[in-house]
mmCIF file of C-alpha atoms and ligand atoms in Angstrom:
data_model
loop_
_atom_site.group_PDB
_atom_site.id
_atom_site.type_symbol
_atom_site.label_atom_id
_atom_site.label_comp_id
_atom_site.label_asym_id
_atom_site.label_seq_id
_atom_site.Cartn_x
_atom_site.Cartn_y
_atom_site.Cartn_z
ATOM 1 C CA MET T 1 9.482 -27.571 8.333
ATOM 2 C CA GLU T 2 8.734 -23.927 8.467
ATOM 3 C CA ASN T 3 6.548 -22.499 10.939
ATOM 4 C CA ILE T 4 4.408 -19.899 9.245
ATOM 5 C CA LEU T 5 3.203 -17.560 11.936
ATOM 6 C CA SER T 6 1.575 -14.699 9.999
ATOM 7 C CA LYS T 7 0.211 -14.158 6.583
ATOM 8 C CA THR T 8 -0.537 -10.430 5.002
ATOM 9 C CA CYS T 9 -1.083 -9.106 1.855
ATOM 10 C CA GLY T 10 -0.541 -5.926 -0.387
ATOM 11 C CA LYS T 11 -3.054 -3.042 -0.848
ATOM 12 C CA ILE T 12 -4.164 -0.853 -3.427
ATOM 13 C CA ILE T 13 -5.085 2.446 -3.102
ATOM 14 C CA LEU T 14 -8.160 3.190 -5.329
ATOM 15 C CA ILE T 15 -8.502 6.785 -4.984
ATOM 16 C CA GLY T 16 -7.409 9.469 -2.357
ATOM 17 C CA GLU T 17 -3.614 9.300 -2.217
ATOM 18 C CA HIS T 18 -1.798 12.463 -1.337
ATOM 19 C CA SER T 19 -4.931 14.109 -0.472
ATOM 20 C CA VAL T 20 -5.071 11.804 2.300
ATOM 21 C CA VAL T 21 -2.187 13.072 4.154
ATOM 22 C CA TYR T 22 -4.193 16.410 4.283
ATOM 23 C CA GLY T 23 -7.290 15.050 6.294
ATOM 24 C CA GLU T 24 -9.310 14.274 3.111
ATOM 25 C CA PRO T 25 -10.607 10.638 2.884
ATOM 26 C CA ALA T 26 -9.010 7.618 0.566
ATOM 27 C CA ILE T 27 -10.357 4.222 -0.585
ATOM 28 C CA ALA T 28 -8.121 1.366 -0.587
ATOM 29 C CA ILE T 29 -8.656 -2.472 -0.881
ATOM 30 C CA PRO T 30 -6.398 -5.350 0.240
ATOM 31 C CA PHE T 31 -4.699 -7.060 -3.132
ATOM 32 C CA LYS T 32 -4.763 -10.667 -2.245
ATOM 33 C CA SER T 33 -2.887 -11.742 -5.408
ATOM 34 C CA THR T 34 0.186 -10.845 -3.390
ATOM 35 C CA GLU T 35 1.128 -12.020 -0.141
ATOM 36 C CA LEU T 36 3.648 -11.986 2.352
ATOM 37 C CA ASN T 37 4.431 -14.476 5.095
ATOM 38 C CA VAL T 38 6.670 -14.590 8.118
ATOM 39 C CA SER T 39 8.238 -17.732 9.899
ATOM 40 C CA ILE T 40 10.262 -17.677 12.959
ATOM 41 C CA GLN T 41 12.532 -20.290 14.220
ATOM 42 C CA LYS T 42 15.340 -20.536 16.857
ATOM 43 C CA SER T 43 18.883 -19.479 15.839
ATOM 44 C CA LYS T 44 22.462 -18.969 16.900
ATOM 45 C CA TYR T 45 22.184 -15.211 15.879
ATOM 46 C CA ASN T 46 19.196 -12.899 15.347
ATOM 47 C CA ILE T 47 18.980 -13.258 11.470
ATOM 48 C CA ILE T 48 16.597 -11.834 8.666
ATOM 49 C CA ASP T 49 16.153 -13.788 5.652
ATOM 50 C CA CYS T 50 14.300 -12.066 2.683
ATOM 51 C CA SER T 51 14.837 -11.632 -1.034
ATOM 52 C CA PHE T 52 17.020 -8.898 -0.859
ATOM 53 C CA PHE T 53 19.075 -9.588 2.442
ATOM 54 C CA TYR T 54 20.182 -12.544 4.199
ATOM 55 C CA GLY T 55 22.202 -12.040 7.609
ATOM 56 C CA LYS T 56 22.740 -10.939 10.935
ATOM 57 C CA LEU T 57 19.911 -8.502 12.123
ATOM 58 C CA GLU T 58 22.489 -6.135 12.960
ATOM 59 C CA GLU T 59 23.953 -5.817 9.636
ATOM 60 C CA SER T 60 20.816 -5.920 7.817
ATOM 61 C CA SER T 61 20.486 -3.341 4.744
ATOM 62 C CA GLU T 62 19.163 0.176 4.859
ATOM 63 C CA ASP T 63 15.735 -1.152 3.216
ATOM 64 C CA LEU T 64 15.243 -3.107 6.297
ATOM 65 C CA ARG T 65 15.874 -0.374 8.870
ATOM 66 C CA GLY T 66 12.151 0.149 10.169
ATOM 67 C CA ILE T 67 11.896 -3.788 10.545
ATOM 68 C CA ARG T 68 15.293 -4.093 12.277
ATOM 69 C CA PHE T 69 14.334 -1.125 14.455
ATOM 70 C CA ILE T 70 10.852 -2.509 15.715
ATOM 71 C CA ILE T 71 12.499 -6.311 15.897
ATOM 72 C CA GLU T 72 15.239 -4.907 18.284
ATOM 73 C CA LYS T 73 13.209 -2.909 20.363
ATOM 74 C CA PHE T 74 10.485 -5.673 20.801
ATOM 75 C CA LEU T 75 13.067 -7.875 21.819
ATOM 76 C CA ASN T 76 14.240 -5.357 24.331
ATOM 77 C CA GLU T 77 11.018 -4.447 25.852
ATOM 78 C CA TYR T 78 9.906 -7.849 26.359
ATOM 79 C CA ASN T 79 13.039 -8.649 27.764
ATOM 80 C CA ILE T 80 13.607 -11.777 25.279
ATOM 81 C CA LYS T 81 17.353 -13.433 25.359
ATOM 82 C CA GLU T 82 16.538 -16.102 22.731
ATOM 83 C CA ASN T 83 18.169 -15.561 19.357
ATOM 84 C CA ILE T 84 15.705 -15.871 16.328
ATOM 85 C CA LYS T 85 15.945 -16.169 12.389
ATOM 86 C CA ILE T 86 13.076 -14.374 10.955
ATOM 87 C CA LYS T 87 11.969 -15.455 7.410
ATOM 88 C CA ILE T 88 10.073 -13.062 5.192
ATOM 89 C CA LYS T 89 8.650 -14.530 1.966
ATOM 90 C CA SER T 90 6.988 -12.148 -0.364
ATOM 91 C CA SER T 91 5.064 -11.743 -3.409
ATOM 92 C CA ILE T 92 4.193 -8.139 -3.086
ATOM 93 C CA PRO T 93 6.849 -5.977 -5.235
ATOM 94 C CA ASN T 94 9.069 -3.867 -3.218
ATOM 95 C CA GLU T 95 8.132 0.113 -2.897
ATOM 96 C CA ARG T 96 5.768 -0.125 -5.901
ATOM 97 C CA GLY T 97 2.728 1.467 -3.761
ATOM 98 C CA MET T 98 1.552 -1.899 -2.875
ATOM 99 C CA GLY T 99 2.199 -1.638 0.867
ATOM 100 C CA SER T 100 4.995 -4.060 1.142
ATOM 101 C CA SER T 101 6.540 -2.351 4.066
ATOM 102 C CA ALA T 102 3.299 -2.320 5.747
ATOM 103 C CA ALA T 103 2.738 -5.830 5.205
ATOM 104 C CA ALA T 104 5.990 -6.723 6.409
ATOM 105 C CA SER T 105 5.677 -4.703 9.600
ATOM 106 C CA VAL T 106 2.536 -6.102 10.439
ATOM 107 C CA GLY T 107 3.339 -9.672 9.615
ATOM 108 C CA VAL T 108 6.648 -9.280 11.610
ATOM 109 C CA VAL T 109 5.177 -7.836 14.545
ATOM 110 C CA LYS T 110 2.340 -10.477 14.521
ATOM 111 C CA ALA T 111 4.902 -13.486 14.158
ATOM 112 C CA LEU T 112 6.919 -12.103 17.168
ATOM 113 C CA PHE T 113 3.805 -11.902 19.309
ATOM 114 C CA LYS T 114 2.807 -15.424 18.359
ATOM 115 C CA TYR T 115 6.349 -17.156 18.282
ATOM 116 C CA PHE T 116 6.914 -15.676 21.934
ATOM 117 C CA LYS T 117 3.344 -16.446 23.031
ATOM 118 C CA ILE T 118 2.601 -13.214 24.000
ATOM 119 C CA ASN T 119 -1.397 -11.999 23.880
ATOM 120 C CA TYR T 120 -1.712 -9.138 21.845
ATOM 121 C CA THR T 121 -4.556 -6.787 20.343
ATOM 122 C CA THR T 122 -4.953 -5.312 16.955
ATOM 123 C CA SER T 123 -3.851 -2.095 18.412
ATOM 124 C CA ASN T 124 -0.632 -3.420 19.531
ATOM 125 C CA ILE T 125 0.042 -4.605 16.058
ATOM 126 C CA LYS T 126 -0.849 -1.146 14.692
ATOM 127 C CA TYR T 127 1.319 0.469 17.627
ATOM 128 C CA TRP T 128 4.576 -1.505 16.597
ATOM 129 C CA ALA T 129 4.038 -1.129 12.820
ATOM 130 C CA ASN T 130 3.487 2.558 12.852
ATOM 131 C CA ILE T 131 6.832 2.681 14.412
ATOM 132 C CA SER T 132 8.427 0.840 11.531
ATOM 133 C CA GLU T 133 6.350 2.740 8.858
ATOM 134 C CA LYS T 134 7.419 6.221 10.411
ATOM 135 C CA ILE T 135 11.038 5.346 9.911
ATOM 136 C CA VAL T 136 10.508 4.276 6.149
ATOM 137 C CA HIS T 137 7.873 6.995 5.222
ATOM 138 C CA GLY T 138 8.367 9.821 7.422
ATOM 139 C CA ASN T 139 4.829 10.710 8.542
ATOM 140 C CA PRO T 140 2.460 8.123 6.704
ATOM 141 C CA SER T 141 -1.200 8.717 6.852
ATOM 142 C CA GLY T 142 -1.615 5.265 8.019
ATOM 143 C CA ILE T 143 -3.923 4.032 5.406
ATOM 144 C CA ASP T 144 -1.402 1.103 4.457
ATOM 145 C CA ILE T 145 -1.377 -0.347 7.808
ATOM 146 C CA ASN T 146 -5.025 -0.427 8.168
ATOM 147 C CA VAL T 147 -5.791 -2.184 4.974
ATOM 148 C CA VAL T 148 -3.385 -4.674 5.696
ATOM 149 C CA LEU T 149 -4.432 -5.235 9.024
ATOM 150 C CA ASN T 150 -7.995 -5.547 8.184
ATOM 151 C CA GLU T 151 -7.527 -7.419 4.780
ATOM 152 C CA LYS T 152 -10.792 -5.551 3.845
ATOM 153 C CA PRO T 153 -11.557 -2.732 1.853
ATOM 154 C CA VAL T 154 -11.419 0.609 3.606
ATOM 155 C CA PHE T 155 -12.901 4.067 3.772
ATOM 156 C CA PHE T 156 -10.104 5.908 5.654
ATOM 157 C CA GLU T 157 -9.554 9.335 7.044
ATOM 158 C CA LYS T 158 -6.842 10.097 9.147
ATOM 159 C CA ASN T 159 -7.428 10.483 12.711
ATOM 160 C CA GLU T 160 -10.927 8.865 12.282
ATOM 161 C CA ASP T 161 -12.056 5.324 13.088
ATOM 162 C CA ILE T 162 -11.498 2.898 10.349
ATOM 163 C CA GLN T 163 -14.599 2.435 7.943
ATOM 164 C CA ILE T 164 -14.953 -1.121 6.684
ATOM 165 C CA PHE T 165 -16.391 -0.533 3.199
ATOM 166 C CA PRO T 166 -17.653 -3.717 1.328
ATOM 167 C CA ILE T 167 -17.225 -3.340 -2.586
ATOM 168 C CA ASN T 168 -19.531 -5.286 -4.827
ATOM 169 C CA MET T 169 -19.007 -3.694 -8.290
ATOM 170 C CA ASP T 170 -19.635 -5.505 -11.733
ATOM 171 C CA GLY T 171 -16.252 -4.639 -13.022
ATOM 172 C CA TYR T 172 -12.470 -5.558 -13.068
ATOM 173 C CA LEU T 173 -9.142 -3.459 -11.929
ATOM 174 C CA VAL T 174 -6.115 -4.153 -13.981
ATOM 175 C CA ILE T 175 -3.118 -3.235 -11.957
ATOM 176 C CA ALA T 176 0.165 -2.602 -13.787
ATOM 177 C CA ASP T 177 3.874 -2.156 -12.327
ATOM 178 C CA THR T 178 5.851 0.343 -14.158
ATOM 179 C CA GLY T 179 8.980 -1.784 -12.733
ATOM 180 C CA LYS T 180 10.354 1.618 -11.114
ATOM 181 C CA LYS T 181 10.604 1.829 -7.480
ATOM 182 C CA GLY T 182 8.220 4.647 -6.265
ATOM 183 C CA ARG T 183 9.589 7.521 -4.136
ATOM 184 C CA THR T 184 6.408 8.134 -1.974
ATOM 185 C CA LYS T 185 8.460 10.138 0.694
ATOM 186 C CA ASP T 186 10.164 12.079 -1.719
ATOM 187 C CA ALA T 187 6.578 12.620 -3.554
ATOM 188 C CA VAL T 188 4.950 13.672 -0.294
ATOM 189 C CA THR T 189 7.897 16.287 0.879
ATOM 190 C CA ASP T 190 7.367 17.827 -2.479
ATOM 191 C CA VAL T 191 3.739 18.178 -2.459
ATOM 192 C CA ARG T 192 3.838 19.431 0.748
ATOM 193 C CA LYS T 193 6.382 22.266 -0.491
ATOM 194 C CA LEU T 194 3.808 23.329 -3.389
ATOM 195 C CA ILE T 195 0.972 23.594 -0.800
ATOM 196 C CA ASP T 196 3.187 25.467 1.467
ATOM 197 C CA LYS T 197 4.167 27.782 -1.515
ATOM 198 C CA ASP T 198 0.762 28.307 -3.352
ATOM 199 C CA ASP T 199 -2.781 28.156 -2.350
ATOM 200 C CA LYS T 200 -4.131 26.719 -5.724
ATOM 201 C CA TYR T 201 -2.614 23.669 -4.691
ATOM 202 C CA LYS T 202 -4.492 23.610 -1.531
ATOM 203 C CA GLU T 203 -7.532 23.958 -3.871
ATOM 204 C CA ILE T 204 -6.518 20.903 -5.778
ATOM 205 C CA ILE T 205 -6.238 18.834 -2.554
ATOM 206 C CA ARG T 206 -9.873 20.017 -1.647
ATOM 207 C CA LYS T 207 -11.149 18.953 -5.089
ATOM 208 C CA MET T 208 -9.257 15.497 -4.683
ATOM 209 C CA GLY T 209 -11.272 15.185 -1.592
ATOM 210 C CA GLU T 210 -14.379 15.818 -3.105
ATOM 211 C CA LEU T 211 -13.634 13.311 -5.976
ATOM 212 C CA THR T 212 -12.737 10.604 -3.547
ATOM 213 C CA ARG T 213 -16.241 11.144 -1.703
ATOM 214 C CA ILE T 214 -18.103 11.268 -4.901
ATOM 215 C CA SER T 215 -16.341 7.676 -5.529
ATOM 216 C CA LYS T 216 -17.831 6.444 -2.483
ATOM 217 C CA ASP T 217 -21.334 6.885 -3.932
ATOM 218 C CA TYR T 218 -20.410 5.327 -7.239
ATOM 219 C CA ILE T 219 -19.023 2.445 -5.739
ATOM 220 C CA ILE T 220 -22.010 2.053 -3.369
ATOM 221 C CA ASN T 221 -24.173 2.274 -6.384
ATOM 222 C CA ASN T 222 -22.394 0.107 -8.763
ATOM 223 C CA ASP T 223 -21.689 2.922 -11.298
ATOM 224 C CA ILE T 224 -18.337 1.857 -12.641
ATOM 225 C CA GLU T 225 -18.373 4.207 -15.896
ATOM 226 C CA SER T 226 -18.971 7.086 -13.497
ATOM 227 C CA LEU T 227 -16.067 5.719 -11.164
ATOM 228 C CA GLY T 228 -13.819 5.423 -14.274
ATOM 229 C CA ASN T 229 -14.450 9.156 -15.020
ATOM 230 C CA VAL T 230 -13.389 10.061 -11.682
ATOM 231 C CA PHE T 231 -10.254 7.919 -11.894
ATOM 232 C CA ASN T 232 -9.336 10.178 -14.897
ATOM 233 C CA LYS T 233 -9.956 13.511 -13.316
ATOM 234 C CA PHE T 234 -8.349 12.312 -10.140
ATOM 235 C CA GLN T 235 -5.244 11.309 -12.225
ATOM 236 C CA SER T 236 -5.174 14.891 -13.960
ATOM 237 C CA TYR T 237 -4.821 16.386 -10.275
ATOM 238 C CA LEU T 238 -2.022 13.838 -9.329
ATOM 239 C CA GLU T 239 -0.273 15.250 -12.375
ATOM 240 C CA GLN T 240 -0.935 19.041 -11.424
ATOM 241 C CA ILE T 241 0.860 18.147 -8.090
ATOM 242 C CA ASN T 242 3.673 16.682 -10.119
ATOM 243 C CA VAL T 243 3.854 13.059 -8.516
ATOM 244 C CA SER T 244 2.865 11.270 -11.991
ATOM 245 C CA ASP T 245 5.920 10.724 -14.327
ATOM 246 C CA GLU T 246 6.630 9.484 -17.996
ATOM 247 C CA LYS T 247 6.221 5.808 -17.587
ATOM 248 C CA ILE T 248 3.106 5.972 -15.312
ATOM 249 C CA ASN T 249 1.571 8.426 -18.210
ATOM 250 C CA LYS T 250 2.338 5.861 -21.107
ATOM 251 C CA LEU T 251 0.735 2.867 -19.294
ATOM 252 C CA ILE T 252 -2.459 5.277 -18.564
ATOM 253 C CA LYS T 253 -2.257 6.207 -22.160
ATOM 254 C CA ILE T 254 -2.286 2.368 -23.185
ATOM 255 C CA ALA T 255 -5.200 1.537 -20.888
ATOM 256 C CA ARG T 256 -7.194 4.356 -22.068
ATOM 257 C CA GLU T 257 -6.729 3.562 -25.590
ATOM 258 C CA ASN T 258 -7.963 0.073 -25.102
ATOM 259 C CA ASN T 259 -11.213 1.247 -23.529
ATOM 260 C CA ALA T 260 -10.468 1.330 -19.965
ATOM 261 C CA LEU T 261 -13.314 3.268 -18.249
ATOM 262 C CA GLY T 262 -10.561 5.204 -16.116
ATOM 263 C CA ALA T 263 -6.837 5.001 -15.170
ATOM 264 C CA LYS T 264 -4.730 6.653 -12.623
ATOM 265 C CA LEU T 265 -1.597 5.972 -10.673
ATOM 266 C CA THR T 266 -1.902 4.171 -7.458
ATOM 267 C CA GLY T 267 -0.029 4.975 -4.019
ATOM 268 C CA GLY T 268 2.823 7.678 -3.806
ATOM 269 C CA GLY T 269 3.636 7.626 -7.591
ATOM 270 C CA ARG T 270 6.967 8.794 -9.425
ATOM 271 C CA GLY T 271 7.062 4.953 -10.139
ATOM 272 C CA GLY T 272 5.068 2.369 -8.851
ATOM 273 C CA CYS T 273 1.833 1.228 -10.240
ATOM 274 C CA ILE T 274 -1.483 2.166 -12.227
ATOM 275 C CA ILE T 275 -4.685 0.695 -12.070
ATOM 276 C CA ALA T 276 -7.423 0.937 -14.699
ATOM 277 C CA LEU T 277 -11.134 -0.235 -14.612
ATOM 278 C CA ALA T 278 -12.788 -2.497 -17.028
ATOM 279 C CA SER T 279 -16.415 -3.267 -17.223
ATOM 280 C CA ASN T 280 -15.800 -6.826 -18.189
ATOM 281 C CA ILE T 281 -13.142 -9.623 -17.886
ATOM 282 C CA GLY T 282 -12.993 -9.692 -21.941
ATOM 283 C CA GLN T 283 -11.914 -5.818 -21.766
ATOM 284 C CA ALA T 284 -9.702 -6.202 -18.687
ATOM 285 C CA LYS T 285 -7.783 -9.063 -20.362
ATOM 286 C CA ILE T 286 -7.247 -6.867 -23.653
ATOM 287 C CA ILE T 287 -6.104 -4.033 -21.542
ATOM 288 C CA ALA T 288 -3.844 -6.345 -19.481
ATOM 289 C CA ASN T 289 -2.288 -7.932 -22.581
ATOM 290 C CA LYS T 290 -1.433 -4.333 -24.130
ATOM 291 C CA LEU T 291 -0.198 -3.324 -20.878
ATOM 292 C CA ARG T 292 2.254 -6.382 -20.587
ATOM 293 C CA GLU T 293 4.225 -5.060 -23.514
ATOM 294 C CA LEU T 294 5.380 -2.280 -21.378
ATOM 295 C CA ALA T 295 4.869 -2.948 -17.726
ATOM 296 C CA ALA T 296 6.997 -5.209 -15.370
ATOM 297 C CA SER T 297 3.761 -7.045 -14.073
ATOM 298 C CA VAL T 298 0.354 -6.956 -14.683
ATOM 299 C CA TRP T 299 -2.643 -8.412 -12.707
ATOM 300 C CA ILE T 300 -6.430 -8.405 -12.891
ATOM 301 C CA SER T 301 -8.627 -8.521 -9.830
ATOM 302 C CA ASN T 302 -12.518 -8.231 -9.785
ATOM 303 C CA LEU T 303 -14.138 -5.801 -7.650
ATOM 304 C CA LYS T 304 -16.186 -7.915 -5.426
ATOM 305 C CA SER T 305 -15.547 -7.874 -1.787
ATOM 306 C CA GLU T 306 -15.623 -11.487 -1.026
ATOM 307 C CA ASN T 307 -12.462 -11.760 -3.519
ATOM 308 C CA LEU T 308 -10.484 -8.729 -2.540
HETATM 309 O O1 PMV R 1 3.242 4.488 -2.076
HETATM 310 P P1 PMV R 1 2.406 3.989 -0.817
HETATM 311 O O2 PMV R 1 1.579 2.842 -1.384
HETATM 312 O O3 PMV R 1 3.062 4.032 0.349
HETATM 313 O O4 PMV R 1 1.289 5.109 -0.651
HETATM 314 C C1 PMV R 1 1.456 6.460 -0.403
HETATM 315 C C2 PMV R 1 0.135 7.091 -0.161
HETATM 316 C C3 PMV R 1 0.530 8.546 0.163
HETATM 317 O O5 PMV R 1 -1.031 8.744 0.222
HETATM 318 C C4 PMV R 1 0.837 9.326 -0.968
HETATM 319 C C5 PMV R 1 1.123 8.820 1.411
HETATM 320 C C6 PMV R 1 0.448 8.336 2.824
HETATM 321 O O6 PMV R 1 1.065 8.177 3.724
HETATM 322 O O7 PMV R 1 -0.894 8.035 2.760
#
């Protein structure tokens, strides 16, 4: 029988991607329709078993370089000689801005602590998961790890204490996957170049931060229509900093044509997923069905904390 030692889930950034890298806030929610389980058992060699790789840890693929690094470092740090097989089972699509790498890092580290019966705290998990995220993403804001670890909606500002932020809106979120891998690291690097080149982009980032702060009020006041307008405005800024793409724009257009209150990309962009807001489940289903004609996968989630 499989010994599942940790369960984590994906995440969705509602608003604030990219500007969060420059100290502006972001709001993100856990995405429990997707999950990632890690099990560990004794083995002859150190083995990784996941959907895109099965084999010796030392021969694992490039996609797993962050995870491999922290497993090797962990075993070394705790002077562990036993060999293990780590199985990662995940329904979080890879590299779609849904936090799959953060979920895997958090999940694997938690499972290692448990398997080897080593006491740990949340900050221990954060420490190890951050090492892996830095290898994969360069210099991430840290939002992914925080949402995945807390499994609660958060209002996040880099270098500040995380604020758990309950969401209780009468409305639905439709999430659609372009089917294309997102290129967060490239997108973040290119945005940095724009900002260094021209002050007008600094101003855009500042305005994105303002929109995120306003969104917080709209969420607290259950004002989904205003939140939808803000999503649209935020998307136009994401387009101006050049992180949207043709498929994202097409899915957003479909959502808006089918009465979404607002729609935007989520995560790093250039591939990945979009999110659209709907006022009721009927509307959400209409939007979702239309998106299914073009998207790789579509989900509907309600915007109540107890379900998020
Ligand atoms: O693509 P994701 O889910 O890793 O989200 C990236 C969010 C950015 O703000 C673009 C980068 C970051 O580190 O916060």
